[in-house]
């Protein structure tokens, strides 16, 4: 399963758990009631645990995600291939026809009119990477393609009436 | 500023009023003489930074005046009338709009106008804090702070921008890639809107098939088409019986060869030209048309003058 | 017994109102709230139909011309935000009015400004076909526009009127809470945390729970207004003078600061309804204690800093901002999950509470908020964002919040108010039917977005190939079911309202109608 699939699964699993908890609590609200004082003591104790659990989960998640930040501008190994692409309403200029397989590739992207998006979809139409294409600024998308075939480039930042038609492509060989 | 429940004791507000006036004067002086500030003549950004101090000074003046007029007023209740918020908000907005960065070169050339403009910032910011104070004491200080933050933040992008990315010039300067597919490859730039079959999108993007022939047959139509692809087109047109009020971007960043190839492609692919005619557009035509830059609106005017269908 | 309004402490010096005068004022505030709520909810309903049109178009069941699709999309975004902001502003205004005198005319002025803004937005998009998206990402509104010149200005002025109205509200609410509770220090519960023993010994009461959202949002609201007034001025000038250069990254930062904050304020304002309303169902009190107050201080800061998560894929942003956005987004979950939602759970647990439409909506709204939050946290993780940014995941998560959270809170309050005025009750079958249609419809509608987003389907696409169209179909079905459920709610609400005008009011409910606050001073409730 690709990464987005796993993220979606995480969302559904956690959602199911949350719904279950809420249903349980709602069901337990019927029947003989306890006073607020009786509930508070144990309730606040549980809250302390909940607080620490949540902080721990979030800290771990943050720490685990830091190494995957896409912002390092460290120069890659010598055989990085660079392409420059200009986005404009409603197409991508200077897209390469062919991109090498299993090679670090850098797309330098900007726009000549409005902000566009530069999003690459693999031959199975799965999103593999994206970056913004903002006028007057350059953004770099670093990616290594491990699969041969026809890749599609789409604009993902709303840019006008033909936004959904703005498409390009290249072959990875 | 904690509100109390007992009536405020009589305080002599004058010392604080004088202090605010002095601080305001210091701020304005810093602004006028750009003390410790980057030279305002050098850039719009520096100009904005200079203005921060006029707005700070004016804000302090407004607070001083309001404080002086409302101190020791027994029975004066807060909040004051809410209607004071209107001029407060409006005045601070007007200050920002009045910055109008494209006017700076004109104003710099005219010292009287320049002084008037700076005076305007001071007065308008004073009005803003004064009026806000008349709604509530704390509101006056908040408004003063809001104005200063806005003026400072303006330096980072209002009338200040980096300019087109060098990548664009880089790509434009590339030697014209051999159009291996010829016109068809060059036409790929156009399919997003005009479609692969040249049919366009009804009501949104005009068709080329069936329409280009009318342009080619008309006097000046060819020259017009070259300028459309170079500079774009904006304004109401009608094509194939429908009306279009859209806008087409210019494609001047493509090479002369590519543009000519695309124009020839649209002229020949859907039978727009008689079979005997050959490619009517050449790279030289495109090159020649680059001599006079036009805006998309001017291209539209050209269309009107030529009376094109 | 009805005069539990805090008398002299809450009223401005030298203008002490008698309790009778203030009761009339509080009633006037209630009428103002009802106006805000009625207008907001009516707008929400109409814009839901616009949203349905969008989904139907994407499902290819009712394909719209792109010019219409994108201008309706622009209307839907700006309009929904304004409509829900109206609901929240009205609620908080009334709840603060119960604690301190506020001039109702200023409340009406804020209302008028918001309404004016909405009308301009409507005109720009429906008549002018302005279609730059409600986020108007610079320079899109100005480059090759396919809409007339006037509509660009109308839209921006409309947004600025909405901001102006919100600023007026913020100034008024902030002034009132500061006056009623002892300045910022009192309104934000500073002494509860730093002078706890002395505070307790003094016998003073902390501010009621609903004052914290009022104070925090008013403060942050003015900070938001600072940014949006500046951006608005720049856009106006650019609209009139194309030679003025604007930095697109600067404009994006300011624009998303404004948009992120305003959208978030919606749920935090409507939360005040839950703070006041849920205790009444459970016969327990919502305590303003140190953790509660600290949670709100956190929210006050995290709201402002988390906006940077909208710019993760603008690599020109300083990396420090990206990290700040990530950290703040994660941290903002903590007050919600640990203080607010957990606090609500403590209220409900073994409480023997009454389950009516009012309590159901408030309770499920809290769950909806958590669920939307999970989607948000996942998207706010930079690594995942590279794959979810600008896909339908984004509308998935914000519809969870706004629809499954904020709107439910507002509906919960409306139903609670209606229920407390009548002896009539909602039948079990109607409750189940509402639950299945509204909650089930929402779940289906939102799930369609999330699944499509995970599949890489882009957002803001008038048309796309499958799986987009099929998922849009599922979403449309969910929306239709939801809308049907809301119509049922309207019918049931009207029935309760009509019976309340004739049936006697439950005696136990009477003190609650007099505007009693729910913490501390209520004895023998």
PDB file of N, CA and C in Angstrom, chain B residues 1-7 77-79 82 85 89 92-93 96-97 100-102 135-136 138-139 142-143 146 149-150 153-154 156-162 201-202 204 234 245-247 249, chain C residues 8-9 12-15 65-67 101 103 106 144-147 160 164 167-168 171-172 174-175 178-179 182-183 222 225-226 229-230 233-234 236-237 240-241 243-248 250:
ATOM      1  N   UNK B   1      -4.657  47.025  30.795  1.00  0.00           N
ATOM      2  CA  UNK B   1      -5.206  48.148  31.561  1.00  0.00           C
ATOM      3  C   UNK B   1      -6.386  47.649  32.364  1.00  0.00           C
ATOM      4  N   UNK B   2      -6.197  47.284  33.622  1.00  0.00           N
ATOM      5  CA  UNK B   2      -7.301  46.729  34.409  1.00  0.00           C
ATOM      6  C   UNK B   2      -8.375  47.783  34.642  1.00  0.00           C
ATOM      7  N   UNK B   3      -9.602  47.350  34.457  1.00  0.00           N
ATOM      8  CA  UNK B   3     -10.707  48.267  34.748  1.00  0.00           C
ATOM      9  C   UNK B   3     -11.061  48.100  36.213  1.00  0.00           C
ATOM     10  N   UNK B   4     -11.405  49.153  36.851  1.00  0.00           N
ATOM     11  CA  UNK B   4     -11.750  49.049  38.269  1.00  0.00           C
ATOM     12  C   UNK B   4     -13.233  49.282  38.419  1.00  0.00           C
ATOM     13  N   UNK B   5     -13.723  48.900  39.576  1.00  0.00           N
ATOM     14  CA  UNK B   5     -15.152  49.085  39.768  1.00  0.00           C
ATOM     15  C   UNK B   5     -15.472  50.388  40.490  1.00  0.00           C
ATOM     16  N   UNK B   6     -14.493  50.902  41.209  1.00  0.00           N
ATOM     17  CA  UNK B   6     -14.744  52.213  41.839  1.00  0.00           C
ATOM     18  C   UNK B   6     -14.451  53.294  40.831  1.00  0.00           C
ATOM     19  N   UNK B   7     -15.055  54.454  41.013  1.00  0.00           N
ATOM     20  CA  UNK B   7     -14.733  55.559  40.101  1.00  0.00           C
ATOM     21  C   UNK B   7     -13.235  55.855  40.195  1.00  0.00           C
ATOM     22  N   UNK B  77     -18.309  57.438  31.400  1.00  0.00           N
ATOM     23  CA  UNK B  77     -18.403  55.980  31.413  1.00  0.00           C
ATOM     24  C   UNK B  77     -17.690  55.400  30.218  1.00  0.00           C
ATOM     25  N   UNK B  78     -17.098  54.264  30.470  1.00  0.00           N
ATOM     26  CA  UNK B  78     -16.565  53.466  29.367  1.00  0.00           C
ATOM     27  C   UNK B  78     -17.411  52.225  29.253  1.00  0.00           C
ATOM     28  N   UNK B  79     -17.685  51.638  28.123  1.00  0.00           N
ATOM     29  CA  UNK B  79     -17.162  52.165  26.881  1.00  0.00           C
ATOM     30  C   UNK B  79     -17.872  53.430  26.447  1.00  0.00           C
ATOM     31  N   UNK B  82     -19.918  53.472  20.562  1.00  0.00           N
ATOM     32  CA  UNK B  82     -19.329  52.560  19.598  1.00  0.00           C
ATOM     33  C   UNK B  82     -19.087  53.188  18.248  1.00  0.00           C
ATOM     34  N   UNK B  85     -15.667  53.713  16.643  1.00  0.00           N
ATOM     35  CA  UNK B  85     -14.867  52.667  15.998  1.00  0.00           C
ATOM     36  C   UNK B  85     -14.824  52.850  14.486  1.00  0.00           C
ATOM     37  N   UNK B  89     -11.273  52.668  12.461  1.00  0.00           N
ATOM     38  CA  UNK B  89     -10.912  51.639  11.489  1.00  0.00           C
ATOM     39  C   UNK B  89     -10.671  52.255  10.114  1.00  0.00           C
ATOM     40  N   UNK B  92      -7.261  54.151   9.820  1.00  0.00           N
ATOM     41  CA  UNK B  92      -6.068  53.309   9.698  1.00  0.00           C
ATOM     42  C   UNK B  92      -6.020  52.640   8.334  1.00  0.00           C
ATOM     43  N   UNK B  93      -7.173  52.314   7.766  1.00  0.00           N
ATOM     44  CA  UNK B  93      -7.178  51.744   6.421  1.00  0.00           C
ATOM     45  C   UNK B  93      -6.708  52.777   5.402  1.00  0.00           C
ATOM     46  N   UNK B  96      -3.012  53.123   5.151  1.00  0.00           N
ATOM     47  CA  UNK B  96      -2.343  52.079   4.355  1.00  0.00           C
ATOM     48  C   UNK B  96      -2.553  52.312   2.864  1.00  0.00           C
ATOM     49  N   UNK B  97      -3.780  52.646   2.493  1.00  0.00           N
ATOM     50  CA  UNK B  97      -4.048  52.864   1.068  1.00  0.00           C
ATOM     51  C   UNK B  97      -3.242  54.053   0.551  1.00  0.00           C
ATOM     52  N   UNK B 100       0.257  53.870  -1.311  1.00  0.00           N
ATOM     53  CA  UNK B 100       0.290  53.723  -2.760  1.00  0.00           C
ATOM     54  C   UNK B 100       1.712  53.770  -3.336  1.00  0.00           C
ATOM     55  N   UNK B 101       2.434  52.674  -3.214  1.00  0.00           N
ATOM     56  CA  UNK B 101       3.878  52.726  -3.500  1.00  0.00           C
ATOM     57  C   UNK B 101       4.282  53.228  -4.886  1.00  0.00           C
ATOM     58  N   UNK B 102       3.401  53.087  -5.883  1.00  0.00           N
ATOM     59  CA  UNK B 102       3.834  53.525  -7.209  1.00  0.00           C
ATOM     60  C   UNK B 102       3.931  55.042  -7.294  1.00  0.00           C
ATOM     61  N   UNK B 135     -13.640  55.104  22.131  1.00  0.00           N
ATOM     62  CA  UNK B 135     -14.490  53.931  22.345  1.00  0.00           C
ATOM     63  C   UNK B 135     -14.097  53.269  23.664  1.00  0.00           C
ATOM     64  N   UNK B 136     -12.823  53.006  23.804  1.00  0.00           N
ATOM     65  CA  UNK B 136     -12.332  52.411  25.054  1.00  0.00           C
ATOM     66  C   UNK B 136     -10.854  52.729  25.149  1.00  0.00           C
ATOM     67  N   UNK B 138      -8.322  51.074  26.246  1.00  0.00           N
ATOM     68  CA  UNK B 138      -7.436  50.025  25.727  1.00  0.00           C
ATOM     69  C   UNK B 138      -7.486  49.957  24.205  1.00  0.00           C
ATOM     70  N   UNK B 139      -8.652  50.241  23.643  1.00  0.00           N
ATOM     71  CA  UNK B 139      -8.776  50.170  22.182  1.00  0.00           C
ATOM     72  C   UNK B 139      -7.849  51.170  21.502  1.00  0.00           C
ATOM     73  N   UNK B 142      -4.478  49.565  21.434  1.00  0.00           N
ATOM     74  CA  UNK B 142      -4.488  48.451  20.489  1.00  0.00           C
ATOM     75  C   UNK B 142      -4.422  48.963  19.066  1.00  0.00           C
ATOM     76  N   UNK B 143      -5.215  49.985  18.768  1.00  0.00           N
ATOM     77  CA  UNK B 143      -5.215  50.534  17.418  1.00  0.00           C
ATOM     78  C   UNK B 143      -3.850  51.088  17.058  1.00  0.00           C
ATOM     79  N   UNK B 146      -1.741  48.181  16.197  1.00  0.00           N
ATOM     80  CA  UNK B 146      -2.134  47.598  14.908  1.00  0.00           C
ATOM     81  C   UNK B 146      -1.550  48.408  13.765  1.00  0.00           C
ATOM     82  N   UNK B 149       2.251  47.880  13.373  1.00  0.00           N
ATOM     83  CA  UNK B 149       2.565  46.559  12.816  1.00  0.00           C
ATOM     84  C   UNK B 149       2.253  46.516  11.328  1.00  0.00           C
ATOM     85  N   UNK B 150       1.115  47.093  10.947  1.00  0.00           N
ATOM     86  CA  UNK B 150       0.751  47.092   9.520  1.00  0.00           C
ATOM     87  C   UNK B 150       1.785  47.844   8.698  1.00  0.00           C
ATOM     88  N   UNK B 153       4.927  45.768   8.447  1.00  0.00           N
ATOM     89  CA  UNK B 153       4.760  44.581   7.603  1.00  0.00           C
ATOM     90  C   UNK B 153       4.660  44.961   6.139  1.00  0.00           C
ATOM     91  N   UNK B 154       4.175  46.162   5.856  1.00  0.00           N
ATOM     92  CA  UNK B 154       4.043  46.597   4.467  1.00  0.00           C
ATOM     93  C   UNK B 154       5.394  46.602   3.766  1.00  0.00           C
ATOM     94  N   UNK B 156       7.534  44.533   3.616  1.00  0.00           N
ATOM     95  CA  UNK B 156       7.987  43.252   3.090  1.00  0.00           C
ATOM     96  C   UNK B 156       7.298  42.825   1.813  1.00  0.00           C
ATOM     97  N   UNK B 157       6.340  43.598   1.341  1.00  0.00           N
ATOM     98  CA  UNK B 157       5.705  43.123   0.122  1.00  0.00           C
ATOM     99  C   UNK B 157       4.784  44.085  -0.594  1.00  0.00           C
ATOM    100  N   UNK B 158       4.511  45.251   0.005  1.00  0.00           N
ATOM    101  CA  UNK B 158       3.590  46.202  -0.610  1.00  0.00           C
ATOM    102  C   UNK B 158       4.422  47.134  -1.492  1.00  0.00           C
ATOM    103  N   UNK B 159       4.326  46.919  -2.796  1.00  0.00           N
ATOM    104  CA  UNK B 159       5.150  47.715  -3.693  1.00  0.00           C
ATOM    105  C   UNK B 159       6.571  47.198  -3.756  1.00  0.00           C
ATOM    106  N   UNK B 160       6.788  46.069  -3.125  1.00  0.00           N
ATOM    107  CA  UNK B 160       8.133  45.490  -3.089  1.00  0.00           C
ATOM    108  C   UNK B 160       8.014  44.066  -3.592  1.00  0.00           C
ATOM    109  N   UNK B 161       8.653  43.761  -4.685  1.00  0.00           N
ATOM    110  CA  UNK B 161       8.595  42.365  -5.112  1.00  0.00           C
ATOM    111  C   UNK B 161       9.898  41.979  -5.809  1.00  0.00           C
ATOM    112  N   UNK B 162      10.226  40.689  -5.770  1.00  0.00           N
ATOM    113  CA  UNK B 162      11.536  40.266  -6.277  1.00  0.00           C
ATOM    114  C   UNK B 162      11.711  40.394  -7.793  1.00  0.00           C
ATOM    115  N   UNK B 201     -13.391  25.435 -26.134  1.00  0.00           N
ATOM    116  CA  UNK B 201     -14.377  25.102 -25.107  1.00  0.00           C
ATOM    117  C   UNK B 201     -15.488  26.130 -25.227  1.00  0.00           C
ATOM    118  N   UNK B 202     -16.677  25.705 -25.636  1.00  0.00           N
ATOM    119  CA  UNK B 202     -17.740  26.674 -25.928  1.00  0.00           C
ATOM    120  C   UNK B 202     -17.964  27.664 -24.798  1.00  0.00           C
ATOM    121  N   UNK B 204     -15.941  29.438 -23.365  1.00  0.00           N
ATOM    122  CA  UNK B 204     -14.750  29.700 -22.541  1.00  0.00           C
ATOM    123  C   UNK B 204     -13.523  29.971 -23.409  1.00  0.00           C
ATOM    124  N   UNK B 234      -7.044  40.002 -24.709  1.00  0.00           N
ATOM    125  CA  UNK B 234      -8.049  40.122 -23.662  1.00  0.00           C
ATOM    126  C   UNK B 234      -9.141  41.071 -24.087  1.00  0.00           C
ATOM    127  N   UNK B 245     -15.479  36.124 -23.481  1.00  0.00           N
ATOM    128  CA  UNK B 245     -14.983  37.288 -22.727  1.00  0.00           C
ATOM    129  C   UNK B 245     -13.800  36.889 -21.870  1.00  0.00           C
ATOM    130  N   UNK B 246     -13.001  36.006 -22.400  1.00  0.00           N
ATOM    131  CA  UNK B 246     -11.914  35.488 -21.585  1.00  0.00           C
ATOM    132  C   UNK B 246     -10.629  36.247 -21.789  1.00  0.00           C
ATOM    133  N   UNK B 247      -9.557  35.568 -21.509  1.00  0.00           N
ATOM    134  CA  UNK B 247      -8.250  36.175 -21.672  1.00  0.00           C
ATOM    135  C   UNK B 247      -7.282  35.087 -22.076  1.00  0.00           C
ATOM    136  N   UNK B 249      -3.275  34.159 -22.425  1.00  0.00           N
ATOM    137  CA  UNK B 249      -1.925  34.628 -22.091  1.00  0.00           C
ATOM    138  C   UNK B 249      -1.049  34.673 -23.331  1.00  0.00           C
TER     139      UNK B 249
ATOM    140  N   UNK C   8     -23.105  44.986  40.443  1.00  0.00           N
ATOM    141  CA  UNK C   8     -22.255  46.159  40.217  1.00  0.00           C
ATOM    142  C   UNK C   8     -20.926  45.836  39.552  1.00  0.00           C
ATOM    143  N   UNK C   9     -20.400  44.629  39.751  1.00  0.00           N
ATOM    144  CA  UNK C   9     -19.075  44.376  39.168  1.00  0.00           C
ATOM    145  C   UNK C   9     -19.078  44.422  37.654  1.00  0.00           C
ATOM    146  N   UNK C  12     -20.416  49.268  33.902  1.00  0.00           N
ATOM    147  CA  UNK C  12     -19.431  50.343  33.856  1.00  0.00           C
ATOM    148  C   UNK C  12     -19.668  51.359  34.947  1.00  0.00           C
ATOM    149  N   UNK C  13     -18.584  51.910  35.438  1.00  0.00           N
ATOM    150  CA  UNK C  13     -18.640  52.930  36.486  1.00  0.00           C
ATOM    151  C   UNK C  13     -19.559  54.062  36.093  1.00  0.00           C
ATOM    152  N   UNK C  14     -20.400  54.419  37.027  1.00  0.00           N
ATOM    153  CA  UNK C  14     -21.216  55.610  36.804  1.00  0.00           C
ATOM    154  C   UNK C  14     -22.419  55.348  35.939  1.00  0.00           C
ATOM    155  N   UNK C  15     -22.572  54.123  35.485  1.00  0.00           N
ATOM    156  CA  UNK C  15     -23.736  53.864  34.641  1.00  0.00           C
ATOM    157  C   UNK C  15     -24.392  52.583  35.102  1.00  0.00           C
ATOM    158  N   UNK C  65     -20.579  24.540 -16.512  1.00  0.00           N
ATOM    159  CA  UNK C  65     -19.587  25.294 -17.251  1.00  0.00           C
ATOM    160  C   UNK C  65     -18.465  25.697 -16.278  1.00  0.00           C
ATOM    161  N   UNK C  66     -17.196  25.571 -16.651  1.00  0.00           N
ATOM    162  CA  UNK C  66     -16.135  25.939 -15.700  1.00  0.00           C
ATOM    163  C   UNK C  66     -16.275  27.349 -15.152  1.00  0.00           C
ATOM    164  N   UNK C  67     -16.763  28.271 -15.957  1.00  0.00           N
ATOM    165  CA  UNK C  67     -16.918  29.634 -15.450  1.00  0.00           C
ATOM    166  C   UNK C  67     -17.902  29.652 -14.282  1.00  0.00           C
ATOM    167  N   UNK C 101     -22.631  44.955  30.365  1.00  0.00           N
ATOM    168  CA  UNK C 101     -23.407  45.770  29.459  1.00  0.00           C
ATOM    169  C   UNK C 101     -22.638  46.017  28.172  1.00  0.00           C
ATOM    170  N   UNK C 103     -23.381  47.792  24.127  1.00  0.00           N
ATOM    171  CA  UNK C 103     -24.334  48.540  23.319  1.00  0.00           C
ATOM    172  C   UNK C 103     -24.807  47.660  22.154  1.00  0.00           C
ATOM    173  N   UNK C 106     -24.037  48.585  18.481  1.00  0.00           N
ATOM    174  CA  UNK C 106     -22.745  48.229  17.898  1.00  0.00           C
ATOM    175  C   UNK C 106     -22.773  46.789  17.393  1.00  0.00           C
ATOM    176  N   UNK C 144      -5.048  37.942 -16.411  1.00  0.00           N
ATOM    177  CA  UNK C 144      -5.955  37.378 -17.417  1.00  0.00           C
ATOM    178  C   UNK C 144      -7.335  37.076 -16.832  1.00  0.00           C
ATOM    179  N   UNK C 145      -7.952  38.024 -16.155  1.00  0.00           N
ATOM    180  CA  UNK C 145      -9.229  37.702 -15.519  1.00  0.00           C
ATOM    181  C   UNK C 145     -10.306  37.431 -16.554  1.00  0.00           C
ATOM    182  N   UNK C 146     -11.119  36.448 -16.279  1.00  0.00           N
ATOM    183  CA  UNK C 146     -12.246  36.162 -17.154  1.00  0.00           C
ATOM    184  C   UNK C 146     -13.518  36.750 -16.553  1.00  0.00           C
ATOM    185  N   UNK C 147     -13.349  37.707 -15.651  1.00  0.00           N
ATOM    186  CA  UNK C 147     -14.487  38.391 -15.024  1.00  0.00           C
ATOM    187  C   UNK C 147     -14.252  39.891 -15.105  1.00  0.00           C
ATOM    188  N   UNK C 160     -13.328  42.712   2.951  1.00  0.00           N
ATOM    189  CA  UNK C 160     -12.887  43.716   3.913  1.00  0.00           C
ATOM    190  C   UNK C 160     -14.022  44.162   4.817  1.00  0.00           C
ATOM    191  N   UNK C 164     -14.063  44.008   8.720  1.00  0.00           N
ATOM    192  CA  UNK C 164     -14.374  45.198   9.511  1.00  0.00           C
ATOM    193  C   UNK C 164     -15.437  44.864  10.553  1.00  0.00           C
ATOM    194  N   UNK C 167     -13.901  42.986  13.260  1.00  0.00           N
ATOM    195  CA  UNK C 167     -13.066  43.855  14.108  1.00  0.00           C
ATOM    196  C   UNK C 167     -13.921  44.622  15.101  1.00  0.00           C
ATOM    197  N   UNK C 168     -15.042  45.148  14.634  1.00  0.00           N
ATOM    198  CA  UNK C 168     -15.948  45.873  15.531  1.00  0.00           C
ATOM    199  C   UNK C 168     -16.390  44.948  16.666  1.00  0.00           C
ATOM    200  N   UNK C 171     -13.426  44.336  19.099  1.00  0.00           N
ATOM    201  CA  UNK C 171     -13.191  45.465  20.000  1.00  0.00           C
ATOM    202  C   UNK C 171     -14.242  45.488  21.102  1.00  0.00           C
ATOM    203  N   UNK C 172     -15.500  45.295  20.719  1.00  0.00           N
ATOM    204  CA  UNK C 172     -16.570  45.401  21.696  1.00  0.00           C
ATOM    205  C   UNK C 172     -16.507  44.267  22.717  1.00  0.00           C
ATOM    206  N   UNK C 174     -13.925  42.380  23.520  1.00  0.00           N
ATOM    207  CA  UNK C 174     -12.714  42.462  24.346  1.00  0.00           C
ATOM    208  C   UNK C 174     -12.882  43.511  25.440  1.00  0.00           C
ATOM    209  N   UNK C 175     -13.421  44.660  25.045  1.00  0.00           N
ATOM    210  CA  UNK C 175     -13.639  45.732  26.025  1.00  0.00           C
ATOM    211  C   UNK C 175     -14.568  45.248  27.128  1.00  0.00           C
ATOM    212  N   UNK C 178     -12.897  42.643  29.480  1.00  0.00           N
ATOM    213  CA  UNK C 178     -11.883  43.285  30.319  1.00  0.00           C
ATOM    214  C   UNK C 178     -12.545  44.087  31.425  1.00  0.00           C
ATOM    215  N   UNK C 179     -13.616  44.773  31.090  1.00  0.00           N
ATOM    216  CA  UNK C 179     -14.294  45.597  32.085  1.00  0.00           C
ATOM    217  C   UNK C 179     -14.960  44.718  33.138  1.00  0.00           C
ATOM    218  N   UNK C 182     -11.936  42.353  35.220  1.00  0.00           N
ATOM    219  CA  UNK C 182     -10.689  42.882  35.752  1.00  0.00           C
ATOM    220  C   UNK C 182      -9.576  42.843  34.734  1.00  0.00           C
ATOM    221  N   UNK C 183      -9.804  43.479  33.602  1.00  0.00           N
ATOM    222  CA  UNK C 183      -8.740  43.615  32.620  1.00  0.00           C
ATOM    223  C   UNK C 183      -8.406  42.301  31.946  1.00  0.00           C
ATOM    224  N   UNK C 222      -8.242  40.708  16.560  1.00  0.00           N
ATOM    225  CA  UNK C 222      -7.643  41.992  16.217  1.00  0.00           C
ATOM    226  C   UNK C 222      -6.286  41.803  15.550  1.00  0.00           C
ATOM    227  N   UNK C 225      -7.103  41.003  12.121  1.00  0.00           N
ATOM    228  CA  UNK C 225      -7.565  42.196  11.408  1.00  0.00           C
ATOM    229  C   UNK C 225      -6.387  43.043  10.954  1.00  0.00           C
ATOM    230  N   UNK C 226      -5.324  43.040  11.740  1.00  0.00           N
ATOM    231  CA  UNK C 226      -4.136  43.799  11.357  1.00  0.00           C
ATOM    232  C   UNK C 226      -3.607  43.295  10.016  1.00  0.00           C
ATOM    233  N   UNK C 229      -6.286  43.822   7.112  1.00  0.00           N
ATOM    234  CA  UNK C 229      -6.458  45.208   6.694  1.00  0.00           C
ATOM    235  C   UNK C 229      -5.310  45.617   5.789  1.00  0.00           C
ATOM    236  N   UNK C 230      -4.112  45.165   6.141  1.00  0.00           N
ATOM    237  CA  UNK C 230      -2.948  45.484   5.319  1.00  0.00           C
ATOM    238  C   UNK C 230      -3.071  44.838   3.950  1.00  0.00           C
ATOM    239  N   UNK C 233      -5.760  46.509   1.887  1.00  0.00           N
ATOM    240  CA  UNK C 233      -5.323  47.787   1.335  1.00  0.00           C
ATOM    241  C   UNK C 233      -4.431  47.555   0.119  1.00  0.00           C
ATOM    242  N   UNK C 234      -3.503  46.613   0.237  1.00  0.00           N
ATOM    243  CA  UNK C 234      -2.597  46.332  -0.882  1.00  0.00           C
ATOM    244  C   UNK C 234      -3.369  45.837  -2.098  1.00  0.00           C
ATOM    245  N   UNK C 236      -6.523  46.423  -2.843  1.00  0.00           N
ATOM    246  CA  UNK C 236      -7.320  47.525  -3.403  1.00  0.00           C
ATOM    247  C   UNK C 236      -6.452  48.409  -4.285  1.00  0.00           C
ATOM    248  N   UNK C 237      -5.269  48.733  -3.756  1.00  0.00           N
ATOM    249  CA  UNK C 237      -4.366  49.586  -4.526  1.00  0.00           C
ATOM    250  C   UNK C 237      -3.954  48.882  -5.818  1.00  0.00           C
ATOM    251  N   UNK C 240      -6.646  48.965  -8.428  1.00  0.00           N
ATOM    252  CA  UNK C 240      -6.789  50.245  -9.104  1.00  0.00           C
ATOM    253  C   UNK C 240      -5.543  50.639  -9.887  1.00  0.00           C
ATOM    254  N   UNK C 241      -4.394  50.073  -9.519  1.00  0.00           N
ATOM    255  CA  UNK C 241      -3.143  50.503 -10.141  1.00  0.00           C
ATOM    256  C   UNK C 241      -2.260  49.292 -10.414  1.00  0.00           C
ATOM    257  N   UNK C 243       0.426  48.955 -11.771  1.00  0.00           N
ATOM    258  CA  UNK C 243       1.879  49.116 -11.732  1.00  0.00           C
ATOM    259  C   UNK C 243       2.453  48.883 -10.348  1.00  0.00           C
ATOM    260  N   UNK C 244       1.580  48.715  -9.347  1.00  0.00           N
ATOM    261  CA  UNK C 244       2.089  48.455  -7.987  1.00  0.00           C
ATOM    262  C   UNK C 244       2.498  47.001  -7.876  1.00  0.00           C
ATOM    263  N   UNK C 245       3.725  46.762  -7.517  1.00  0.00           N
ATOM    264  CA  UNK C 245       4.201  45.395  -7.368  1.00  0.00           C
ATOM    265  C   UNK C 245       3.856  44.856  -5.983  1.00  0.00           C
ATOM    266  N   UNK C 246       3.482  43.605  -5.930  1.00  0.00           N
ATOM    267  CA  UNK C 246       3.214  42.954  -4.648  1.00  0.00           C
ATOM    268  C   UNK C 246       4.061  41.686  -4.634  1.00  0.00           C
ATOM    269  N   UNK C 247       4.647  41.378  -3.507  1.00  0.00           N
ATOM    270  CA  UNK C 247       5.396  40.126  -3.402  1.00  0.00           C
ATOM    271  C   UNK C 247       4.406  38.979  -3.218  1.00  0.00           C
ATOM    272  N   UNK C 248       4.399  38.015  -4.154  1.00  0.00           N
ATOM    273  CA  UNK C 248       3.391  36.950  -4.043  1.00  0.00           C
ATOM    274  C   UNK C 248       3.523  36.098  -2.783  1.00  0.00           C
ATOM    275  N   UNK C 250       4.650  37.113   0.159  1.00  0.00           N
ATOM    276  CA  UNK C 250       4.160  37.972   1.248  1.00  0.00           C
ATOM    277  C   UNK C 250       2.638  37.953   1.259  1.00  0.00           C
TER     278      UNK C 250
END
